[in-house]
PDB file of C-alpha atoms in Angstrom:
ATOM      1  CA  UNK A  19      60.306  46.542  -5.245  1.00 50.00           C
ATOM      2  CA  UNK A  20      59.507  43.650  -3.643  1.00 53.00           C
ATOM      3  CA  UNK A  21      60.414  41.103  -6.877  1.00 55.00           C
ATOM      4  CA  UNK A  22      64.269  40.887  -7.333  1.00 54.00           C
ATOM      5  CA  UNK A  23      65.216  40.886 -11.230  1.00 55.00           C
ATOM      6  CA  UNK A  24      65.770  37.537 -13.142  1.00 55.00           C
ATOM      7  CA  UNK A  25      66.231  36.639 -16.125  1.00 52.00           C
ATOM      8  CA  UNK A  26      63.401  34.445 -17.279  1.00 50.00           C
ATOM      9  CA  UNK A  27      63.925  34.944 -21.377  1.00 48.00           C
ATOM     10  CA  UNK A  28      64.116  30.828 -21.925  1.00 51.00           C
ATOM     11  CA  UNK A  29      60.808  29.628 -20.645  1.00 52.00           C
ATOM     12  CA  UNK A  30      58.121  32.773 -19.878  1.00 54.00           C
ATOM     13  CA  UNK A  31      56.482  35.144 -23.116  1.00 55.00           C
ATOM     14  CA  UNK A  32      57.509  38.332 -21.512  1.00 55.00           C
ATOM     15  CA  UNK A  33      60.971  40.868 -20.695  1.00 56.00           C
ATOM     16  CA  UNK A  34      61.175  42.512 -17.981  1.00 57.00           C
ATOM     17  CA  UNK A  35      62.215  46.351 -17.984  1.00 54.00           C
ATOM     18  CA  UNK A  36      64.288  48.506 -16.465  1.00 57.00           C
ATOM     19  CA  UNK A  37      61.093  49.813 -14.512  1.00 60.00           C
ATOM     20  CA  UNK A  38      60.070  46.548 -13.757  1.00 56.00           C
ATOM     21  CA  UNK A  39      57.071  46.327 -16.009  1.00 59.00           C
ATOM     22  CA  UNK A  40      56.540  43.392 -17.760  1.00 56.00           C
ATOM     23  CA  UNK A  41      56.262  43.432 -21.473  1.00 56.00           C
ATOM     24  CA  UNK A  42      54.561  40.792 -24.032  1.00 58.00           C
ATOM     25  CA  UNK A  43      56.997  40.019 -26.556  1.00 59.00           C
ATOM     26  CA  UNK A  44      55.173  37.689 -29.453  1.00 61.00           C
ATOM     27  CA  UNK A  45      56.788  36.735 -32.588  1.00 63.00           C
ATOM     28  CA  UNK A  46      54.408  35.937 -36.129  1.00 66.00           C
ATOM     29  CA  UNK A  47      55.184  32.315 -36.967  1.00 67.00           C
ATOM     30  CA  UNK A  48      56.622  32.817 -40.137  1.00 73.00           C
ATOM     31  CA  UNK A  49      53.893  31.383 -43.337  1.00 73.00           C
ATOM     32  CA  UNK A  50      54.938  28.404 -45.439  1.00 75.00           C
ATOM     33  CA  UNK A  51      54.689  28.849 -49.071  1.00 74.00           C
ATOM     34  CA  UNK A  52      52.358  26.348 -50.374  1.00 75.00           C
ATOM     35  CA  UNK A  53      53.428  24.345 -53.507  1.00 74.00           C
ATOM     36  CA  UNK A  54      51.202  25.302 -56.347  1.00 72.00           C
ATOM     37  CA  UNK A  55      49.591  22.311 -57.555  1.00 71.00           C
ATOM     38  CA  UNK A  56      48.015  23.522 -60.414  1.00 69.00           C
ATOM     39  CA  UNK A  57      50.700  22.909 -63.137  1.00 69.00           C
ATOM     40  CA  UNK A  58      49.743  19.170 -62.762  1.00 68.00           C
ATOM     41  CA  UNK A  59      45.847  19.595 -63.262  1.00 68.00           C
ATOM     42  CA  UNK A  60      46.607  21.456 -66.203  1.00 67.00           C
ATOM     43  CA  UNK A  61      48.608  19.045 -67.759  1.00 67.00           C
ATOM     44  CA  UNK A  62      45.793  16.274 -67.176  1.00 66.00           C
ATOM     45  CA  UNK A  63      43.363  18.106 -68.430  1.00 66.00           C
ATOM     46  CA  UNK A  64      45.020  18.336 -72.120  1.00 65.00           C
ATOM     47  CA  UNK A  65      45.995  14.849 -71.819  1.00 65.00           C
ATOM     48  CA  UNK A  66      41.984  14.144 -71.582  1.00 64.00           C
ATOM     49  CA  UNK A  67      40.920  16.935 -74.079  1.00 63.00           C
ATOM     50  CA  UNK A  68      43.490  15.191 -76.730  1.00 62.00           C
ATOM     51  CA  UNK A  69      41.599  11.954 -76.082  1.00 63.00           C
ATOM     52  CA  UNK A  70      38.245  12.907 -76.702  1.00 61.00           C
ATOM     53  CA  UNK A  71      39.123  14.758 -79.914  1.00 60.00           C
ATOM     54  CA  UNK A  72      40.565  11.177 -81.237  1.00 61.00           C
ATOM     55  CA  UNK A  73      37.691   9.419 -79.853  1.00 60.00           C
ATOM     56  CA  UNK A  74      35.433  12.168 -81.999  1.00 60.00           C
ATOM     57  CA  UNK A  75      37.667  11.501 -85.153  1.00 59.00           C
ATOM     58  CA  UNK A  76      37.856   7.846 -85.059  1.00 57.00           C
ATOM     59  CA  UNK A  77      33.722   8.318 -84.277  1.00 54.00           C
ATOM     60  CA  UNK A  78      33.413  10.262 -87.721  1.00 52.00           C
ATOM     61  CA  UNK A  79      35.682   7.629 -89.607  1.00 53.00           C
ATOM     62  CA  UNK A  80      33.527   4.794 -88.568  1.00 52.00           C
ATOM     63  CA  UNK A  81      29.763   5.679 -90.384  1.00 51.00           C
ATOM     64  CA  UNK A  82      29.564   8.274 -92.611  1.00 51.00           C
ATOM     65  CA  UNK A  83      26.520   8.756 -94.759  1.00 52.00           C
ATOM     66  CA  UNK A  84      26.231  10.541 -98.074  1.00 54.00           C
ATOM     67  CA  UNK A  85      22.718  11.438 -99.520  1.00 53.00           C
ATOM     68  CA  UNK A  86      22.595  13.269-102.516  1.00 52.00           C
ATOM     69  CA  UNK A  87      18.861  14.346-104.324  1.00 53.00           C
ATOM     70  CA  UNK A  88      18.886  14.932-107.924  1.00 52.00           C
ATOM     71  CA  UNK A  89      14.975  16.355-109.154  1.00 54.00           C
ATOM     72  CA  UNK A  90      13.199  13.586-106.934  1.00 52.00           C
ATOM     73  CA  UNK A  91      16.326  10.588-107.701  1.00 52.00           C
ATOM     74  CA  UNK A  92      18.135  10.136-104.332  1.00 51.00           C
ATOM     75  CA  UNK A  93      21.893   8.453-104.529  1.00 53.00           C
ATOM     76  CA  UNK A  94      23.153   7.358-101.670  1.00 52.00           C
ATOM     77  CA  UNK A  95      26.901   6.496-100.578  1.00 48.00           C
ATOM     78  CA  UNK A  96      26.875   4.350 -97.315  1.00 47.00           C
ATOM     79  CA  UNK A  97      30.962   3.336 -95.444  1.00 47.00           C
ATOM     80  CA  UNK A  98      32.534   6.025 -98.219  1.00 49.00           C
ATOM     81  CA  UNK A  99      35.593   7.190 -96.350  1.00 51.00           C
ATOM     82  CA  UNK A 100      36.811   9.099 -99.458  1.00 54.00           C
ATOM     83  CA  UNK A 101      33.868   9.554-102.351  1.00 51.00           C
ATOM     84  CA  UNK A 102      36.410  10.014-105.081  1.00 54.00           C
ATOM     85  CA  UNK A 103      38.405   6.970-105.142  1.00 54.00           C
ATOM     86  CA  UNK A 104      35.125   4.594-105.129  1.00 55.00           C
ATOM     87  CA  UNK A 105      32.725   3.588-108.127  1.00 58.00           C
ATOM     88  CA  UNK A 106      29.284   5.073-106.414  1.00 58.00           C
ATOM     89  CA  UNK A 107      30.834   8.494-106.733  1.00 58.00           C
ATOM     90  CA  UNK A 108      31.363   8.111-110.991  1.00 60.00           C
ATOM     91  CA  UNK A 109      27.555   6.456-110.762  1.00 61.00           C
ATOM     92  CA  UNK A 110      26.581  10.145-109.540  1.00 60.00           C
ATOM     93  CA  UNK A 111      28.468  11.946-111.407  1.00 60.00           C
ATOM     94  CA  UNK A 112      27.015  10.255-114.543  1.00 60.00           C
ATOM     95  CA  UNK A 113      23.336  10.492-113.366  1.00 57.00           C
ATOM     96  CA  UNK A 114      24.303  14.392-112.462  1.00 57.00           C
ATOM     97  CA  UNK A 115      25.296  14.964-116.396  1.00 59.00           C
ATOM     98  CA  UNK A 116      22.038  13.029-117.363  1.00 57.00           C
ATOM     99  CA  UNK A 117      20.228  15.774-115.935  1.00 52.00           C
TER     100      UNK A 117
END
């Protein structure tokens, strides 16, 4: 053999054997675990879903309407949070007993 044997581990790819053939010696880079980011999506997406449910409820509190027909008499209740606790809702009841 014409090449004498060194040792040439620290800068070439390959080994050399005992027969003097060269073999490829090639190591996987090892894979990173990537951080799992979707814990903190999640979280802003309730944050968002709880606002638009308050936005909905504070919508409803705003304007509501009541329109009641009695035989062709219409009574309406216009800003009524709560019917019972106002003076339009004994009007109705009274007209309702007319009937």
């Amino acid at each position: 053999m014409g090449c004498p044997e060194q040792s040439h581990d620290s800068y070439e790819p390959y080994r050399r054997d005992t027969h003097g053939l060269a073999t490829l010696v090639y190591t996987l880079p090892e894979k990173k675990k990537k951080k799992k980011k979707k814990k903190k999506k999640k979280k802003k997406k309730k944050k968002k879903k709880k606002k638009k449910k308050e936005k909905k409820e504070k919508k409803k509190k705003k304007n509501v309407f009541l329109h009641f027909s009695i035989r062709g008499c219409s009574v309406g209740f216009s800003n009524v949070a709560d019917p019972h606790k106002t003076s339009f809702q004994k009007n109705f009841l009274e007209i309702k007993k007319t009937f």
